[in-house]
Short mmCIF file of C-alpha atoms in Angstrom, two decimals:
data_model
loop_
_atom_site.label_atom_id
_atom_site.label_comp_id
_atom_site.label_asym_id
_atom_site.label_seq_id
_atom_site.Cartn_x
_atom_site.Cartn_y
_atom_site.Cartn_z
CA MET L 1 -13.54 -27.07 12.57
CA SER L 2 -12.59 -29.43 9.74
CA ARG L 3 -9.07 -30.38 8.72
CA SER L 4 -9.33 -28.07 5.71
CA ASP L 5 -10.47 -25.20 7.92
CA ARG L 6 -7.45 -25.65 10.16
CA ALA L 7 -5.13 -25.89 7.17
CA ALA L 8 -6.53 -22.66 5.72
CA LEU L 9 -6.19 -20.81 9.02
CA ILE L 10 -2.61 -21.99 9.52
CA GLY L 11 -1.80 -21.16 5.91
CA ALA L 12 -3.21 -17.64 6.24
CA VAL L 13 -1.10 -17.02 9.36
CA LEU L 14 2.04 -18.31 7.62
CA VAL L 15 1.42 -16.24 4.49
CA ALA L 16 0.88 -13.14 6.64
CA ALA L 17 4.04 -13.83 8.63
CA ILE L 18 6.11 -14.21 5.46
CA ALA L 19 4.54 -11.03 4.08
CA LEU L 20 5.72 -9.13 7.15
CA CYS L 21 9.27 -10.03 6.17
CA ARG L 22 9.06 -9.36 2.44
CA PHE L 23 7.39 -5.93 2.66
CA GLU L 24 9.75 -3.45 0.95
CA GLY L 25 8.64 -0.33 2.75
CA PRO L 26 5.92 2.32 2.78
CA ALA L 27 7.47 5.01 0.58
CA GLN L 28 9.44 3.45 -2.28
CA GLY L 29 7.76 5.44 -5.03
CA TYR L 30 4.60 7.09 -6.32
CA TRP L 31 2.51 3.94 -6.44
CA ASP L 32 2.69 3.35 -2.69
CA THR L 33 3.06 6.93 -1.48
CA TYR L 34 -0.37 7.71 -2.89
CA ILE L 35 -1.56 5.26 -0.21
CA THR L 36 0.74 6.10 2.68
CA ALA L 37 0.86 9.89 2.26
CA PRO L 38 -2.92 10.44 2.41
CA ALA L 39 -3.08 7.98 5.33
CA MET L 40 -0.59 10.06 7.25
CA HIS L 41 -2.38 13.30 6.44
CA LEU L 42 -5.72 11.84 7.53
CA THR L 43 -4.24 11.17 10.97
CA GLY L 44 -2.85 14.70 11.25
CA GLU L 45 0.76 13.62 10.84
CA GLY L 46 3.13 16.03 9.10
CA ILE L 47 5.21 14.61 6.26
CA ASP L 48 8.44 15.66 4.63
CA PHE L 49 9.22 13.80 1.41
CA VAL L 50 12.95 13.71 0.75
CA LEU L 51 15.12 12.15 -1.94
CA ARG L 52 17.92 9.70 -1.18
CA ASP L 53 20.39 12.57 -0.79
CA GLY L 54 18.15 14.25 1.78
CA SER L 55 16.96 17.07 -0.46
CA PRO L 56 13.23 17.84 -0.41
CA LEU L 57 11.05 16.19 -3.02
CA VAL L 58 8.32 18.84 -2.85
CA GLU L 59 7.75 22.17 -1.19
CA TYR L 60 4.28 22.89 0.08
CA GLU L 61 2.26 24.87 2.58
CA LEU L 62 -1.32 24.03 3.54
CA GLN L 63 -3.67 27.00 3.64
CA GLY L 64 -6.95 25.20 4.32
CA ARG L 65 -8.50 26.07 0.98
CA LEU L 66 -9.02 24.50 -2.44
CA PRO L 67 -7.57 24.15 -4.96
CA HIS L 68 -4.38 25.48 -3.36
CA ASP L 69 -4.07 22.59 -0.93
CA LEU L 70 -4.38 20.07 -3.76
CA VAL L 71 -2.34 21.71 -6.51
CA ASP L 72 1.20 23.04 -6.59
CA GLU L 73 2.42 24.06 -10.04
CA ASP L 74 6.06 23.60 -9.02
CA SER L 75 5.72 20.11 -7.55
CA PHE L 76 3.54 17.03 -7.52
CA GLY L 77 0.90 18.62 -5.31
CA ILE L 78 0.37 18.44 -1.59
CA ILE L 79 -0.02 14.70 -1.12
CA THR L 80 0.48 12.89 -4.42
CA LYS L 81 0.27 13.58 -8.12
CA ASP L 82 -3.45 12.94 -8.36
CA GLN L 83 -4.91 12.92 -4.85
CA ARG L 84 -6.48 9.46 -4.59
CA ILE L 85 -8.10 8.86 -1.23
CA GLY L 86 -9.69 5.37 -1.03
CA ALA L 87 -6.64 3.29 -0.14
CA GLY L 88 -5.46 6.06 2.17
CA ILE L 89 -8.64 5.68 4.22
CA VAL L 90 -7.90 1.95 4.62
CA ALA L 91 -4.27 2.54 5.55
CA ALA L 92 -4.91 5.37 8.02
CA PRO L 93 -6.12 3.28 11.03
CA PRO L 94 -3.08 0.93 11.01
CA PHE L 95 -0.79 3.97 10.79
CA LEU L 96 -2.64 5.68 13.62
CA LEU L 97 -2.24 2.61 15.84
CA PHE L 98 1.24 1.38 14.92
CA GLY L 99 3.00 4.21 13.12
CA LYS L 100 4.94 3.28 10.00
CA SER L 101 4.87 -0.37 11.07
CA GLY L 102 1.12 -0.21 10.50
CA PHE L 103 1.71 -0.22 6.75
CA ARG L 104 3.70 -3.44 7.06
CA ILE L 105 0.92 -4.95 9.18
CA LEU L 106 -1.73 -3.89 6.63
CA PHE L 107 0.29 -5.51 3.83
CA ALA L 108 0.57 -8.74 5.82
CA LEU L 109 -3.13 -8.77 6.67
CA ALA L 110 -4.00 -8.32 3.00
CA ALA L 111 -1.69 -11.17 1.98
CA GLY L 112 -3.15 -13.50 4.60
CA GLY L 113 -6.63 -12.24 3.79
CA ILE L 114 -6.23 -13.32 0.16
CA LEU L 115 -5.60 -16.91 1.24
CA LEU L 116 -8.35 -16.92 3.86
CA GLY L 117 -10.83 -15.16 1.57
CA GLY L 118 -10.03 -17.57 -1.23
CA TYR L 119 -10.65 -20.52 1.07
CA LEU L 120 -13.95 -19.12 2.34
CA PHE L 121 -15.04 -18.57 -1.26
CA GLY L 122 -14.10 -22.11 -2.21
CA ARG L 123 -15.72 -23.51 0.93
CA GLU L 124 -19.08 -22.06 -0.08
CA VAL L 125 -18.82 -23.71 -3.50
CA PHE L 126 -17.05 -27.02 -2.77
CA GLY L 127 -17.55 -27.43 0.97
CA PRO L 128 -14.70 -27.77 3.50
CA ARG L 129 -12.62 -29.88 1.14
CA TRP L 130 -9.33 -29.70 -0.73
CA PRO L 131 -10.71 -27.81 -3.81
CA ALA L 132 -11.37 -24.86 -1.50
CA LEU L 133 -7.72 -24.99 -0.46
CA ALA L 134 -6.73 -25.16 -4.12
CA LEU L 135 -8.66 -21.96 -4.83
CA ALA L 136 -6.99 -20.26 -1.86
CA ALA L 137 -3.52 -21.37 -2.93
CA ALA L 138 -4.08 -20.32 -6.54
CA ALA L 139 -4.99 -16.80 -5.44
CA ALA L 140 -2.52 -16.28 -2.59
CA LEU L 141 0.52 -18.29 -3.69
CA ASN L 142 0.43 -17.41 -7.36
CA PRO L 143 3.87 -16.10 -8.42
CA TYR L 144 2.40 -12.77 -9.47
CA THR L 145 0.54 -12.30 -6.18
CA LEU L 146 3.79 -13.02 -4.36
CA ALA L 147 5.64 -10.56 -6.60
CA VAL L 148 3.68 -7.71 -5.01
CA ASN L 149 5.93 -6.53 -2.18
CA ARG L 150 4.61 -3.03 -1.50
CA LEU L 151 1.21 -1.60 -0.66
CA ASN L 152 -0.96 -1.96 -3.74
CA PRO L 153 -4.68 -1.15 -4.08
CA ASN L 154 -5.17 -4.19 -6.30
CA GLN L 155 -3.76 -6.51 -3.62
CA LEU L 156 -6.04 -4.94 -1.01
CA ALA L 157 -8.98 -5.14 -3.42
CA LEU L 158 -8.29 -8.82 -4.17
CA ALA L 159 -8.55 -9.75 -0.50
CA GLY L 160 -11.87 -7.93 -0.27
CA ALA L 161 -13.12 -9.34 -3.57
CA LEU L 162 -12.57 -12.94 -2.44
CA LEU L 163 -14.46 -12.27 0.79
CA LEU L 164 -17.25 -10.64 -1.21
CA CYS L 165 -17.45 -13.63 -3.56
CA ALA L 166 -17.65 -15.92 -0.52
CA VAL L 167 -20.70 -14.02 0.73
CA LEU L 168 -22.29 -14.00 -2.74
CA ALA L 169 -21.63 -17.73 -3.11
CA ARG L 170 -23.42 -18.37 0.18
CA LEU L 171 -26.39 -16.35 -1.02
CA LEU L 172 -26.46 -18.50 -4.14
CA ARG L 173 -26.26 -21.72 -2.15
CA SER L 174 -29.23 -21.11 0.15
CA THR L 175 -31.86 -18.50 0.91
CA PRO L 176 -30.76 -16.57 4.03
CA ARG L 177 -33.25 -15.99 6.84
CA GLY L 178 -32.24 -12.37 7.31
CA LEU L 179 -30.66 -9.51 5.38
CA GLY L 180 -27.27 -9.74 7.10
CA PRO L 181 -25.42 -11.45 4.21
CA ALA L 182 -26.87 -8.99 1.68
CA VAL L 183 -25.80 -6.02 3.82
CA LEU L 184 -22.35 -7.53 4.31
CA ALA L 185 -22.02 -8.09 0.55
CA GLY L 186 -22.99 -4.48 -0.10
CA LEU L 187 -20.52 -3.11 2.46
CA LEU L 188 -17.74 -5.19 0.95
CA PHE L 189 -18.60 -4.18 -2.62
CA GLY L 190 -18.70 -0.50 -1.72
CA SER L 191 -15.47 -0.73 0.29
CA ILE L 192 -13.68 -2.38 -2.62
CA GLY L 193 -15.04 0.39 -4.82
CA ASN L 194 -13.30 2.91 -2.56
CA LEU L 195 -10.02 1.12 -3.22
CA ARG L 196 -10.50 0.44 -6.90
CA PRO L 197 -13.48 2.20 -8.54
CA GLU L 198 -12.91 -0.03 -11.57
CA VAL L 199 -14.46 -2.91 -9.60
CA VAL L 200 -17.85 -1.42 -10.44
CA VAL L 201 -17.68 -3.43 -13.67
CA ALA L 202 -18.24 -6.56 -11.53
CA LEU L 203 -21.75 -5.28 -10.77
CA PRO L 204 -23.33 -8.22 -12.71
CA ALA L 205 -21.79 -10.69 -10.25
CA PHE L 206 -22.92 -8.60 -7.28
CA LEU L 207 -26.50 -8.30 -8.53
CA TRP L 208 -26.63 -11.98 -9.48
CA GLY L 209 -25.57 -13.02 -5.99
CA LEU L 210 -28.27 -10.85 -4.43
CA SER L 211 -31.09 -11.78 -6.80
CA ALA L 212 -30.61 -15.40 -7.89
CA GLN L 213 -32.72 -16.84 -5.06
CA PRO L 214 -36.34 -15.72 -5.67
CA GLU L 215 -37.45 -15.62 -2.03
CA GLY L 216 -36.76 -12.16 -0.56
CA ARG L 217 -35.07 -10.99 -3.75
CA ARG L 218 -36.33 -7.42 -3.66
CA LEU L 219 -35.37 -6.84 -0.02
CA ARG L 220 -31.89 -8.28 -0.59
CA LEU L 221 -31.34 -6.02 -3.58
CA VAL L 222 -32.44 -2.94 -1.65
CA ALA L 223 -30.36 -3.85 1.41
CA GLY L 224 -27.26 -4.82 -0.58
CA CYS L 225 -27.30 -1.84 -2.93
CA GLY L 226 -28.04 0.54 -0.06
CA ALA L 227 -25.12 -0.83 1.96
CA ALA L 228 -22.82 -0.51 -1.06
CA ALA L 229 -23.85 3.12 -1.56
CA LEU L 230 -23.20 3.82 2.12
CA ALA L 231 -19.76 2.19 2.00
CA VAL L 232 -18.64 4.12 -1.08
CA LEU L 233 -19.87 7.42 0.37
CA PRO L 234 -16.40 8.54 1.62
CA THR L 235 -14.97 8.49 -1.89
CA LEU L 236 -18.03 10.17 -3.40
CA THR L 237 -17.91 12.86 -0.71
CA TRP L 238 -14.20 13.44 -1.26
CA SER L 239 -14.61 13.72 -5.02
CA THR L 240 -17.45 16.19 -4.59
CA TRP L 241 -15.42 18.31 -2.16
CA ALA L 242 -12.16 18.18 -4.10
CA PHE L 243 -13.30 18.08 -7.72
CA GLY L 244 -16.89 19.29 -7.66
CA ASN L 245 -18.16 16.00 -9.10
CA PRO L 246 -18.74 12.80 -7.09
CA LEU L 247 -18.03 10.57 -10.12
CA LEU L 248 -14.91 12.36 -11.36
CA HIS L 249 -11.70 10.32 -11.20
CA SER L 250 -8.63 12.25 -10.09
CA SER L 251 -6.93 11.61 -13.44
CA GLN L 252 -9.73 13.64 -15.05
CA TYR L 253 -8.98 16.78 -12.98
CA ALA L 254 -7.08 19.13 -15.30
CA GLN L 255 -4.99 20.82 -12.56
CA PHE L 256 -3.23 17.61 -11.47
CA GLN L 257 -0.07 16.14 -12.95
CA GLY L 258 -1.95 12.86 -13.24
CA PHE L 259 -4.41 14.51 -15.64
CA ARG L 260 -4.74 12.97 -19.09
CA PRO L 261 -6.49 14.85 -21.91
CA THR L 262 -9.45 13.28 -23.64
CA PHE L 263 -9.34 11.77 -27.11
CA PRO L 264 -12.18 10.94 -29.52
CA HIS L 265 -13.24 7.29 -29.69
CA ALA L 266 -16.02 5.42 -31.43
CA LEU L 267 -17.77 2.08 -31.19
CA GLY L 268 -19.87 1.83 -34.34
CA PRO L 269 -22.22 4.82 -34.35
CA LEU L 270 -21.40 5.66 -30.70
CA GLN L 271 -19.01 8.61 -30.46
CA PHE L 272 -17.42 9.55 -27.12
CA GLU L 273 -14.44 11.25 -25.48
CA PHE L 274 -12.17 9.29 -23.13
CA ASN L 275 -9.12 10.48 -21.19
CA GLY L 276 -6.95 7.63 -22.35
CA LEU L 277 -6.29 5.69 -25.52
CA LEU L 278 -8.36 2.60 -26.29
CA ASN L 279 -7.42 0.01 -28.89
CA TRP L 280 -9.60 -1.55 -31.59
CA PRO L 281 -12.65 -1.72 -31.79
CA PHE L 282 -12.71 1.75 -30.21
CA HIS L 283 -9.93 2.80 -32.59
CA ASP L 284 -9.90 2.34 -36.37
CA GLN L 285 -6.99 -0.12 -36.26
CA VAL L 286 -5.02 -2.30 -33.87
CA VAL L 287 -2.30 -0.27 -32.14
CA ARG L 288 0.46 -0.96 -29.64
CA THR L 289 1.91 1.30 -26.99
CA PRO L 290 5.45 1.90 -28.34
CA HIS L 291 7.39 0.64 -25.31
CA PHE L 292 5.24 -2.50 -24.88
CA ALA L 293 6.16 -5.72 -26.67
CA LEU L 294 2.53 -6.51 -27.51
CA PRO L 295 -0.87 -4.78 -27.43
CA VAL L 296 -2.42 -5.03 -23.97
CA PHE L 297 -5.13 -7.41 -25.21
CA LEU L 298 -2.30 -9.89 -25.87
CA LEU L 299 -0.12 -8.91 -22.90
CA VAL L 300 -2.82 -9.72 -20.35
CA PRO L 301 -3.34 -13.33 -21.55
CA ALA L 302 0.43 -13.74 -21.92
CA GLN L 303 0.96 -12.56 -18.35
CA ILE L 304 -1.65 -15.01 -17.05
CA LEU L 305 -0.05 -17.86 -18.99
CA LEU L 306 3.33 -16.89 -17.59
CA THR L 307 2.27 -16.64 -13.94
CA TRP L 308 -0.38 -19.39 -13.80
CA GLY L 309 1.22 -21.77 -16.27
CA THR L 310 -0.31 -23.41 -19.32
CA ALA L 311 -1.50 -26.46 -17.36
CA ALA L 312 -3.31 -24.33 -14.77
CA VAL L 313 -4.96 -22.18 -17.45
CA ALA L 314 -6.12 -25.32 -19.28
CA THR L 315 -7.42 -26.70 -15.97
CA ALA L 316 -9.33 -23.45 -15.41
CA ALA L 317 -10.93 -23.78 -18.86
CA VAL L 318 -12.11 -27.29 -17.93
CA GLY L 319 -13.40 -25.96 -14.61
CA ALA L 320 -15.33 -23.10 -16.18
CA TRP L 321 -17.13 -25.54 -18.46
CA GLN L 322 -17.76 -27.90 -15.54
CA LEU L 323 -19.23 -25.16 -13.37
CA LEU L 324 -21.64 -24.06 -16.09
CA ARG L 325 -22.77 -27.51 -17.26
CA THR L 326 -23.42 -28.97 -13.79
CA PRO L 327 -26.83 -27.93 -12.35
CA ARG L 328 -25.50 -27.94 -8.77
CA THR L 329 -22.78 -25.39 -9.55
CA ARG L 330 -24.33 -23.48 -12.46
CA ALA L 331 -25.26 -20.50 -10.29
CA HIS L 332 -21.63 -20.26 -9.16
CA GLY L 333 -20.53 -20.57 -12.78
CA ILE L 334 -22.67 -17.56 -13.65
CA LEU L 335 -21.09 -15.73 -10.70
CA MET L 336 -17.68 -16.58 -12.19
CA LEU L 337 -18.70 -15.15 -15.56
CA GLY L 338 -20.30 -12.09 -13.98
CA TRP L 339 -17.02 -11.29 -12.25
CA GLY L 340 -14.46 -12.49 -14.76
CA LEU L 341 -15.78 -11.31 -18.12
CA PRO L 342 -16.28 -7.63 -17.18
CA THR L 343 -12.92 -7.36 -15.41
CA PHE L 344 -11.09 -8.88 -18.38
CA ALA L 345 -13.06 -6.69 -20.80
CA LEU L 346 -12.07 -3.62 -18.76
CA LEU L 347 -8.35 -4.34 -19.10
CA LEU L 348 -7.96 -5.57 -22.66
CA PRO L 349 -8.60 -2.47 -24.84
CA HIS L 350 -6.38 -0.02 -22.90
CA GLU L 351 -3.15 1.30 -24.43
CA ASN L 352 -0.65 4.11 -23.83
CA TRP L 353 0.03 3.40 -20.16
CA ASP L 354 3.21 5.10 -19.02
CA GLU L 355 4.12 1.79 -17.38
CA LEU L 356 2.61 -1.66 -17.43
CA LYS L 357 0.04 -1.61 -14.62
CA MET L 358 -0.45 -5.32 -14.75
CA THR L 359 -1.39 -5.74 -11.08
CA TYR L 360 -4.89 -4.85 -12.26
CA VAL L 361 -4.94 -8.48 -13.39
CA LEU L 362 -5.29 -9.45 -9.71
CA LEU L 363 -8.90 -8.29 -9.93
CA THR L 364 -9.63 -11.25 -12.21
CA TYR L 365 -8.29 -13.84 -9.75
CA PRO L 366 -11.59 -14.64 -7.98
CA ALA L 367 -12.99 -15.91 -11.29
CA LEU L 368 -9.76 -17.59 -12.37
CA GLY L 369 -9.28 -19.24 -8.98
CA LEU L 370 -12.81 -20.64 -8.90
CA ALA L 371 -12.48 -22.04 -12.41
CA PHE L 372 -9.08 -23.57 -11.59
CA ALA L 373 -10.34 -25.28 -8.43
CA ALA L 374 -13.37 -26.68 -10.25
CA GLY L 375 -11.21 -27.95 -13.07
CA LEU L 376 -8.73 -29.56 -10.70
CA GLU L 377 -11.56 -31.30 -8.88
CA ARG L 378 -12.90 -32.63 -12.18
CA LEU L 379 -9.48 -33.89 -13.31
CA VAL L 380 -8.91 -35.69 -10.01
CA GLU L 381 -12.32 -37.33 -10.36
CA CYS L 382 -11.39 -38.51 -13.86
CA VAL L 383 -8.14 -40.19 -12.79
CA SER L 384 -9.37 -41.65 -9.49
#
């Protein structure tokens, strides 16, 4: 074990230990109860949601049939407003083993996992050296990552995404003798999809990692995609059972409070309905959600500048160019683009959120962290 390996392991333990202390609690509001409440139900635990004064938040009675057990016209529904299940599946085992403390432990493991996953990703690209630690620190110790103090699917997904990118980076670095890495990559990709279905937009990075090496390409693609399909099966099964459509998001189910009606959009000659409001070029002009200071396509870059800092963003720009222009790292540069560009493109056109769901930006951190570490390495080389 190298000095960098030991530093990463110690750092992950410390970050997890600190996260144990800064966890706010498992039921502070809707955004974490849609994780903890399904987790409790999955373990057969009864739940009574109460307000601060002790009065009940909802009244419900399970009858073992749909849609009654999912919809209550006088409340938020049986579990949450829109019945998401992926993060609840992840949170159920810790709750089963440790009770409510299991949620705190899961939060700490995710926080430490971000640092460890970031280091493993960097190690595959830069070797067991300080740039790998820089990538890990950029992802795990970023002020915005540290601002997350409750269970959040994007935090959980970031830990998994960094581990996935580490596996994909290894596949890019050398041709594996077996299909184990491809299967592992598929299981990770599918599991992250259970947490955040939006991660499907990073499919170009996933397919690039599986197919870049020509030897055994077809078998790796079959094994990786098959494993991903198997891993995402719980969410597809749930959606089929609950909504009648495996690909239907809970916000598209008209009987839930989380339902949003569809609106007409267009991209050139392409006309389509979408249950949200997209900005230009899907709308005929640039718009801004009234209670936001800027359109989201400006808020996202502004948030990254605020939390990463101008110097770090400039360093990441240098690193992105360096990754793509250097033959040794070009494959990893393409991986960076395959992950980063689709996730940014997913966020930028959205408007009319009821609140600023900026933790989605965490999904871009694997690409940003890799570019930052590469840029920092290049700058150190220039001054040394």
